[in-house]
mmCIF file of C-alpha atoms in Angstrom:
data_model
loop_
_atom_site.group_PDB
_atom_site.id
_atom_site.type_symbol
_atom_site.label_atom_id
_atom_site.label_comp_id
_atom_site.label_asym_id
_atom_site.label_seq_id
_atom_site.Cartn_x
_atom_site.Cartn_y
_atom_site.Cartn_z
ATOM 1 C CA UNK A 1 23.479 103.645 33.573
ATOM 2 C CA UNK A 2 22.896 107.340 33.276
ATOM 3 C CA UNK A 3 19.798 108.338 31.387
ATOM 4 C CA UNK A 4 20.430 110.024 28.091
ATOM 5 C CA UNK A 5 18.534 112.994 26.758
ATOM 6 C CA UNK A 6 16.158 112.363 23.894
ATOM 7 C CA UNK A 7 16.772 114.024 20.556
ATOM 8 C CA UNK A 8 13.505 114.730 18.812
ATOM 9 C CA UNK A 9 13.754 117.045 15.813
ATOM 10 C CA UNK A 10 10.774 117.866 13.665
ATOM 11 C CA UNK A 11 11.463 117.593 9.958
ATOM 12 C CA UNK A 12 11.492 120.721 7.823
ATOM 13 C CA UNK A 13 11.551 121.224 4.067
ATOM 14 C CA UNK A 14 15.334 120.866 4.095
ATOM 15 C CA UNK A 15 16.164 118.926 7.256
ATOM 16 C CA UNK A 16 15.037 115.445 8.317
ATOM 17 C CA UNK A 17 12.979 114.321 11.262
ATOM 18 C CA UNK A 18 15.287 112.713 13.804
ATOM 19 C CA UNK A 19 14.461 110.712 16.904
ATOM 20 C CA UNK A 20 17.185 109.299 19.117
ATOM 21 C CA UNK A 21 15.648 107.796 22.223
ATOM 22 C CA UNK A 22 17.756 105.315 24.121
ATOM 23 C CA UNK A 23 15.125 104.441 26.706
ATOM 24 C CA UNK A 24 12.438 103.600 24.160
ATOM 25 C CA UNK A 25 14.972 102.120 21.748
ATOM 26 C CA UNK A 26 14.058 104.420 18.850
ATOM 27 C CA UNK A 27 16.767 105.576 16.473
ATOM 28 C CA UNK A 28 15.357 107.087 13.326
ATOM 29 C CA UNK A 29 16.135 109.578 10.577
ATOM 30 C CA UNK A 30 13.435 110.288 8.004
ATOM 31 C CA UNK A 31 12.370 112.778 5.376
ATOM 32 C CA UNK A 32 14.526 115.180 3.424
ATOM 33 C CA UNK A 33 18.084 116.119 4.221
ATOM 34 C CA UNK A 34 19.505 118.986 2.234
ATOM 35 C CA UNK A 35 20.758 121.471 4.795
ATOM 36 C CA UNK A 36 23.191 124.073 3.576
ATOM 37 C CA UNK A 37 25.653 123.187 6.299
ATOM 38 C CA UNK A 38 25.242 119.457 6.841
ATOM 39 C CA UNK A 39 28.220 119.222 9.214
ATOM 40 C CA UNK A 40 26.671 121.778 11.545
ATOM 41 C CA UNK A 41 23.238 120.172 11.367
ATOM 42 C CA UNK A 42 24.500 116.661 12.145
ATOM 43 C CA UNK A 43 27.080 117.627 14.797
ATOM 44 C CA UNK A 44 24.646 117.137 17.753
ATOM 45 C CA UNK A 45 23.595 113.758 16.330
ATOM 46 C CA UNK A 46 27.194 112.551 16.117
ATOM 47 C CA UNK A 47 27.918 113.852 19.621
ATOM 48 C CA UNK A 48 24.855 112.049 20.949
ATOM 49 C CA UNK A 49 26.040 108.809 19.354
ATOM 50 C CA UNK A 50 29.482 109.262 20.916
ATOM 51 C CA UNK A 51 27.880 109.416 24.359
ATOM 52 C CA UNK A 52 25.519 106.551 23.531
ATOM 53 C CA UNK A 53 28.448 104.417 22.416
ATOM 54 C CA UNK A 54 29.842 104.540 25.965
ATOM 55 C CA UNK A 55 26.767 102.683 27.290
ATOM 56 C CA UNK A 56 24.623 101.393 24.439
ATOM 57 C CA UNK A 57 21.496 99.242 24.590
ATOM 58 C CA UNK A 58 22.082 95.522 23.892
ATOM 59 C CA UNK A 59 20.390 96.130 20.537
ATOM 60 C CA UNK A 60 20.357 99.293 18.413
ATOM 61 C CA UNK A 61 18.127 99.268 15.366
ATOM 62 C CA UNK A 62 18.786 102.444 13.403
ATOM 63 C CA UNK A 63 16.145 103.266 10.810
ATOM 64 C CA UNK A 64 16.835 105.440 7.807
ATOM 65 C CA UNK A 65 13.702 106.381 5.933
ATOM 66 C CA UNK A 66 14.970 109.145 3.710
ATOM 67 C CA UNK A 67 13.084 110.578 0.831
ATOM 68 C CA UNK A 68 16.037 112.589 -0.391
ATOM 69 C CA UNK A 69 19.482 113.634 0.784
ATOM 70 C CA UNK A 70 22.108 115.897 -0.763
ATOM 71 C CA UNK A 71 25.766 114.945 -1.184
ATOM 72 C CA UNK A 72 26.853 117.043 1.798
ATOM 73 C CA UNK A 73 24.446 115.000 3.956
ATOM 74 C CA UNK A 74 25.677 111.727 2.478
ATOM 75 C CA UNK A 75 29.099 112.321 4.006
ATOM 76 C CA UNK A 76 27.487 112.837 7.414
ATOM 77 C CA UNK A 77 25.250 109.785 7.012
ATOM 78 C CA UNK A 78 28.421 107.780 6.472
ATOM 79 C CA UNK A 79 29.827 109.312 9.672
ATOM 80 C CA UNK A 80 26.724 108.122 11.561
ATOM 81 C CA UNK A 81 27.072 104.639 10.062
ATOM 82 C CA UNK A 82 30.751 104.551 11.008
ATOM 83 C CA UNK A 83 29.766 105.256 14.606
ATOM 84 C CA UNK A 84 27.253 102.392 14.477
ATOM 85 C CA UNK A 85 30.090 100.203 13.255
ATOM 86 C CA UNK A 86 31.639 100.621 16.701
ATOM 87 C CA UNK A 87 28.450 99.946 18.637
ATOM 88 C CA UNK A 88 27.967 96.223 19.270
ATOM 89 C CA UNK A 89 24.459 94.942 18.588
ATOM 90 C CA UNK A 90 23.639 97.702 16.123
ATOM 91 C CA UNK A 91 22.022 97.228 12.768
ATOM 92 C CA UNK A 92 20.554 99.429 10.088
ATOM 93 C CA UNK A 93 17.157 99.226 8.455
ATOM 94 C CA UNK A 94 17.258 101.178 5.201
ATOM 95 C CA UNK A 95 13.842 102.078 3.826
ATOM 96 C CA UNK A 96 13.262 103.155 0.251
ATOM 97 C CA UNK A 97 10.192 103.923 -1.775
ATOM 98 C CA UNK A 98 9.425 100.899 -3.936
ATOM 99 C CA UNK A 99 10.102 102.746 -7.202
ATOM 100 C CA UNK A 100 13.141 104.652 -5.893
ATOM 101 C CA UNK A 101 16.067 102.674 -7.240
ATOM 102 C CA UNK A 102 18.508 105.474 -6.463
ATOM 103 C CA UNK A 103 17.630 105.384 -2.762
ATOM 104 C CA UNK A 104 17.905 101.593 -2.730
ATOM 105 C CA UNK A 105 21.287 101.797 -4.438
ATOM 106 C CA UNK A 106 22.441 104.530 -2.055
ATOM 107 C CA UNK A 107 21.688 102.197 0.856
ATOM 108 C CA UNK A 108 23.565 99.371 -0.798
ATOM 109 C CA UNK A 109 26.572 101.627 -1.307
ATOM 110 C CA UNK A 110 26.543 102.692 2.313
ATOM 111 C CA UNK A 111 26.376 99.050 3.369
ATOM 112 C CA UNK A 112 29.510 98.418 1.283
ATOM 113 C CA UNK A 113 31.296 101.373 2.864
ATOM 114 C CA UNK A 114 30.879 100.278 6.476
ATOM 115 C CA UNK A 115 32.826 97.506 8.176
ATOM 116 C CA UNK A 116 30.486 95.402 10.250
ATOM 117 C CA UNK A 117 27.061 96.888 10.838
ATOM 118 C CA UNK A 118 24.466 94.740 9.042
ATOM 119 C CA UNK A 119 21.879 96.304 6.734
ATOM 120 C CA UNK A 120 18.336 95.248 6.125
ATOM 121 C CA UNK A 121 16.468 96.750 3.168
ATOM 122 C CA UNK A 122 12.754 97.442 3.196
ATOM 123 C CA UNK A 123 10.638 99.030 0.506
ATOM 124 C CA UNK A 124 7.467 100.934 1.272
ATOM 125 C CA UNK B 1 10.430 147.638 -23.828
ATOM 126 C CA UNK B 2 11.082 145.195 -26.657
ATOM 127 C CA UNK B 3 13.506 143.252 -24.421
ATOM 128 C CA UNK B 4 10.517 141.860 -22.531
ATOM 129 C CA UNK B 5 9.103 140.320 -25.674
ATOM 130 C CA UNK B 6 12.573 139.148 -26.735
ATOM 131 C CA UNK B 7 13.211 137.494 -23.395
ATOM 132 C CA UNK B 8 9.769 135.917 -23.475
ATOM 133 C CA UNK B 9 10.433 134.496 -26.961
ATOM 134 C CA UNK B 10 13.855 133.160 -25.970
ATOM 135 C CA UNK B 11 12.325 131.431 -22.979
ATOM 136 C CA UNK B 12 9.629 129.837 -25.118
ATOM 137 C CA UNK B 13 12.116 128.823 -27.802
ATOM 138 C CA UNK B 14 14.428 127.216 -25.244
ATOM 139 C CA UNK B 15 11.441 125.605 -23.472
ATOM 140 C CA UNK B 16 12.490 127.261 -20.229
ATOM 141 C CA UNK B 17 10.027 126.679 -17.422
ATOM 142 C CA UNK B 18 12.039 128.506 -14.797
ATOM 143 C CA UNK B 19 14.820 131.089 -14.866
ATOM 144 C CA UNK B 20 16.356 132.663 -11.807
ATOM 145 C CA UNK B 21 19.023 135.325 -11.993
ATOM 146 C CA UNK B 22 20.543 136.993 -8.963
ATOM 147 C CA UNK B 23 21.943 136.143 -5.581
ATOM 148 C CA UNK B 24 21.905 132.524 -4.433
ATOM 149 C CA UNK B 25 21.238 131.508 -0.846
ATOM 150 C CA UNK B 26 19.726 128.458 0.840
ATOM 151 C CA UNK B 27 16.395 130.328 1.105
ATOM 152 C CA UNK B 28 16.400 131.012 -2.636
ATOM 153 C CA UNK B 29 17.385 127.384 -3.279
ATOM 154 C CA UNK B 30 14.370 126.195 -1.308
ATOM 155 C CA UNK B 31 12.036 128.539 -3.193
ATOM 156 C CA UNK B 32 13.378 127.518 -6.594
ATOM 157 C CA UNK B 33 13.060 123.834 -5.657
ATOM 158 C CA UNK B 34 9.481 124.339 -4.470
ATOM 159 C CA UNK B 35 8.546 126.133 -7.700
ATOM 160 C CA UNK B 36 10.079 123.445 -9.880
ATOM 161 C CA UNK B 37 8.387 120.710 -7.855
ATOM 162 C CA UNK B 38 5.001 122.380 -8.161
ATOM 163 C CA UNK B 39 5.551 122.834 -11.862
ATOM 164 C CA UNK B 40 6.400 119.140 -12.362
ATOM 165 C CA UNK B 41 3.456 118.096 -10.176
ATOM 166 C CA UNK B 42 1.134 120.298 -12.210
ATOM 167 C CA UNK B 43 1.657 118.247 -15.348
ATOM 168 C CA UNK B 44 1.938 114.939 -13.523
ATOM 169 C CA UNK B 45 5.602 114.181 -14.126
ATOM 170 C CA UNK B 46 6.683 110.666 -13.212
ATOM 171 C CA UNK B 47 7.968 110.327 -9.654
ATOM 172 C CA UNK B 48 11.283 108.791 -10.738
ATOM 173 C CA UNK B 49 12.017 111.643 -13.149
ATOM 174 C CA UNK B 50 10.931 114.237 -10.587
ATOM 175 C CA UNK B 51 13.316 112.814 -8.007
ATOM 176 C CA UNK B 52 16.256 112.921 -10.408
ATOM 177 C CA UNK B 53 15.482 116.480 -11.492
ATOM 178 C CA UNK B 54 15.149 117.521 -7.851
ATOM 179 C CA UNK B 55 18.432 115.818 -7.028
ATOM 180 C CA UNK B 56 20.408 117.468 -9.827
ATOM 181 C CA UNK B 57 18.808 120.827 -9.018
ATOM 182 C CA UNK B 58 19.834 120.639 -5.363
ATOM 183 C CA UNK B 59 23.462 119.864 -6.171
ATOM 184 C CA UNK B 60 23.567 122.524 -8.847
ATOM 185 C CA UNK B 61 21.980 125.233 -6.669
ATOM 186 C CA UNK B 62 24.025 124.422 -3.577
ATOM 187 C CA UNK B 63 27.157 124.394 -5.668
ATOM 188 C CA UNK B 64 26.400 127.967 -6.740
ATOM 189 C CA UNK B 65 25.655 128.943 -3.107
ATOM 190 C CA UNK B 66 28.965 127.546 -1.900
ATOM 191 C CA UNK B 67 30.900 129.371 -4.602
ATOM 192 C CA UNK B 68 28.968 132.548 -3.889
ATOM 193 C CA UNK B 69 30.056 132.427 -0.228
ATOM 194 C CA UNK B 70 33.675 132.236 -1.245
ATOM 195 C CA UNK B 71 33.255 134.948 -3.818
ATOM 196 C CA UNK B 72 35.356 138.002 -3.124
ATOM 197 C CA UNK B 73 32.899 140.842 -3.747
ATOM 198 C CA UNK B 74 35.458 143.512 -2.910
ATOM 199 C CA UNK B 75 37.800 142.407 -5.659
ATOM 200 C CA UNK B 76 35.346 141.177 -8.227
ATOM 201 C CA UNK B 77 32.260 143.321 -7.757
ATOM 202 C CA UNK B 78 28.662 142.209 -7.366
ATOM 203 C CA UNK B 79 28.131 138.491 -7.614
ATOM 204 C CA UNK B 80 25.167 137.128 -9.464
ATOM 205 C CA UNK B 81 24.484 133.812 -11.069
ATOM 206 C CA UNK B 82 21.837 132.231 -13.256
ATOM 207 C CA UNK B 83 19.897 129.008 -12.959
ATOM 208 C CA UNK B 84 17.472 127.596 -15.533
ATOM 209 C CA UNK B 85 15.320 124.561 -16.144
ATOM 210 C CA UNK B 86 14.190 123.629 -19.610
ATOM 211 C CA UNK B 87 11.514 121.051 -20.225
ATOM 212 C CA UNK B 88 11.586 119.304 -23.568
ATOM 213 C CA UNK B 89 9.577 116.374 -24.886
ATOM 214 C CA UNK B 90 12.254 113.848 -23.994
ATOM 215 C CA UNK B 91 14.336 115.522 -21.338
ATOM 216 C CA UNK B 92 14.831 118.164 -18.702
ATOM 217 C CA UNK B 93 17.809 120.441 -19.098
ATOM 218 C CA UNK B 94 19.217 121.980 -15.940
ATOM 219 C CA UNK B 95 21.711 124.756 -16.493
ATOM 220 C CA UNK B 96 23.612 127.096 -14.275
ATOM 221 C CA UNK B 97 26.077 129.885 -14.842
ATOM 222 C CA UNK B 98 28.259 131.635 -12.312
ATOM 223 C CA UNK B 99 31.497 133.558 -12.110
ATOM 224 C CA UNK B 100 34.564 131.665 -10.941
ATOM 225 C CA UNK B 101 38.109 132.942 -10.381
ATOM 226 C CA UNK B 102 40.279 132.252 -13.444
ATOM 227 C CA UNK B 103 42.678 130.080 -11.443
ATOM 228 C CA UNK B 104 39.810 127.658 -10.716
ATOM 229 C CA UNK B 105 39.106 126.960 -14.401
ATOM 230 C CA UNK B 106 41.790 124.332 -14.798
ATOM 231 C CA UNK B 107 40.745 122.390 -11.693
ATOM 232 C CA UNK B 108 37.040 122.436 -12.572
ATOM 233 C CA UNK B 109 37.857 121.335 -16.127
ATOM 234 C CA UNK B 110 40.024 118.490 -14.861
ATOM 235 C CA UNK B 111 37.353 117.243 -12.474
ATOM 236 C CA UNK B 112 34.577 117.405 -15.055
ATOM 237 C CA UNK B 113 36.689 115.737 -17.748
ATOM 238 C CA UNK B 114 37.508 112.944 -15.327
ATOM 239 C CA UNK B 115 33.837 112.488 -14.428
ATOM 240 C CA UNK B 116 32.831 112.520 -18.108
ATOM 241 C CA UNK B 117 35.428 109.853 -18.906
ATOM 242 C CA UNK B 118 33.772 107.380 -16.514
ATOM 243 C CA UNK B 119 30.883 104.999 -17.102
ATOM 244 C CA UNK B 120 28.174 104.132 -14.559
ATOM 245 C CA UNK B 121 30.414 101.725 -12.615
ATOM 246 C CA UNK B 122 33.349 104.122 -12.727
ATOM 247 C CA UNK B 123 31.221 106.923 -11.306
ATOM 248 C CA UNK B 124 30.005 104.656 -8.531
ATOM 249 C CA UNK B 125 33.599 103.768 -7.617
ATOM 250 C CA UNK B 126 34.680 107.412 -7.707
ATOM 251 C CA UNK B 127 31.724 108.367 -5.492
ATOM 252 C CA UNK B 128 32.664 105.727 -2.931
ATOM 253 C CA UNK B 129 36.303 106.742 -3.065
ATOM 254 C CA UNK B 130 35.547 110.426 -2.483
ATOM 255 C CA UNK B 131 32.932 109.883 0.241
ATOM 256 C CA UNK B 132 35.287 107.570 2.096
ATOM 257 C CA UNK B 133 38.488 109.565 1.870
ATOM 258 C CA UNK B 134 37.367 113.087 1.076
ATOM 259 C CA UNK B 135 37.120 115.678 3.812
ATOM 260 C CA UNK B 136 34.434 118.319 3.912
ATOM 261 C CA UNK B 137 35.879 121.515 2.512
ATOM 262 C CA UNK B 138 35.763 124.782 4.428
ATOM 263 C CA UNK B 139 32.770 125.674 2.261
ATOM 264 C CA UNK B 140 31.000 122.502 3.420
ATOM 265 C CA UNK B 141 31.274 120.819 0.063
ATOM 266 C CA UNK B 142 31.911 117.110 0.054
ATOM 267 C CA UNK B 143 33.421 117.181 -3.460
ATOM 268 C CA UNK B 144 30.608 114.879 -4.512
ATOM 269 C CA UNK B 145 28.264 117.330 -6.227
ATOM 270 C CA UNK B 146 29.434 116.932 -9.831
ATOM 271 C CA UNK B 147 29.777 113.157 -9.435
ATOM 272 C CA UNK B 148 26.256 112.869 -8.087
ATOM 273 C CA UNK B 149 24.882 115.121 -10.832
ATOM 274 C CA UNK B 150 26.524 112.923 -13.469
ATOM 275 C CA UNK B 151 25.171 109.765 -11.857
ATOM 276 C CA UNK B 152 21.602 111.015 -11.518
ATOM 277 C CA UNK B 153 21.620 112.627 -14.946
ATOM 278 C CA UNK B 154 22.892 109.515 -16.690
ATOM 279 C CA UNK B 155 24.428 111.748 -19.360
ATOM 280 C CA UNK B 156 27.709 113.583 -19.749
ATOM 281 C CA UNK B 157 27.877 116.953 -18.027
ATOM 282 C CA UNK B 158 28.415 119.731 -20.524
ATOM 283 C CA UNK B 159 30.281 122.840 -19.533
ATOM 284 C CA UNK B 160 31.902 125.943 -20.877
ATOM 285 C CA UNK B 161 33.929 128.927 -19.700
ATOM 286 C CA UNK B 162 33.618 132.461 -21.050
ATOM 287 C CA UNK B 163 36.120 135.103 -19.977
ATOM 288 C CA UNK B 164 34.508 137.961 -18.000
ATOM 289 C CA UNK B 165 37.647 139.986 -17.293
ATOM 290 C CA UNK B 166 41.285 139.263 -16.364
ATOM 291 C CA UNK B 167 40.277 137.737 -13.021
ATOM 292 C CA UNK B 168 37.007 135.954 -13.678
ATOM 293 C CA UNK B 169 35.470 133.406 -15.990
ATOM 294 C CA UNK B 170 31.810 132.610 -16.441
ATOM 295 C CA UNK B 171 31.277 128.905 -15.774
ATOM 296 C CA UNK B 172 28.278 127.331 -17.511
ATOM 297 C CA UNK B 173 27.145 123.842 -16.601
ATOM 298 C CA UNK B 174 24.411 121.785 -18.230
ATOM 299 C CA UNK B 175 22.945 118.490 -17.068
ATOM 300 C CA UNK B 176 20.172 116.617 -18.855
ATOM 301 C CA UNK B 177 17.704 114.113 -17.439
ATOM 302 C CA UNK B 178 15.801 111.828 -19.772
ATOM 303 C CA UNK B 179 12.045 111.772 -19.386
ATOM 304 C CA UNK B 180 11.616 108.495 -21.197
ATOM 305 C CA UNK B 181 12.343 106.121 -18.364
ATOM 306 C CA UNK B 182 12.427 102.523 -19.417
#
């Protein structure tokens, strides 16, 4: 299997921290996501997942630990989840702050919008 | 110079904690958000209320940005918009006003009336419908902004149009967020 490059983006005040590391088995998006152009921001992430899908790890645990995301990002988050739908052995861990019902509900809605990828919910 | 005092009194009377008038960009959006956050932190606003206010602000501000990008300055002249936050005892009031082409009025009205006709469950269904089948517009909008604002606000969105000239209308939008969380 060819090695894949690691995506490691530092979070900013309007974009999330993202780590996609096949070798270490880390797949994580955290922080705030309210970029002006969400499609442009997430394009490299979706492309990475397309390549990963061709030769995925036996298990892919994708962690979302978002504090806030705008509606433009929500469409792209669904695109990421749809990709995971096609990756066998993938599952999602959706983190939400214990008093953030909206974030918990957002995760539940996403879990209803995807086909197969299982969701686990964790409060912090 | 009396206008300064007048403006000051209007702001106090309307309980406005922040007013921004001018051009809207992502940089301005970030600054306005940071100011509002600091303001809410300063008087120890509840985290749940803060999150909802932040959420509605983002959608409102980015909505203005997206419309500003599509705004035809050559035909319509200088574009400027207004954004305000009012803090009352029981609620925050987030308002925006921006020029829209007259031909957009009907569509915006239809969308807002539809959103206002739905209850919590209805809004959730509409959100899921649009996120699943909607495409991102050329302006990068997911068509979810108003729906999300209505959901986070928990109240009807109020709006109004004032004619500016034969091409433009001034679109005012008002969302309220209750401070008394049960």
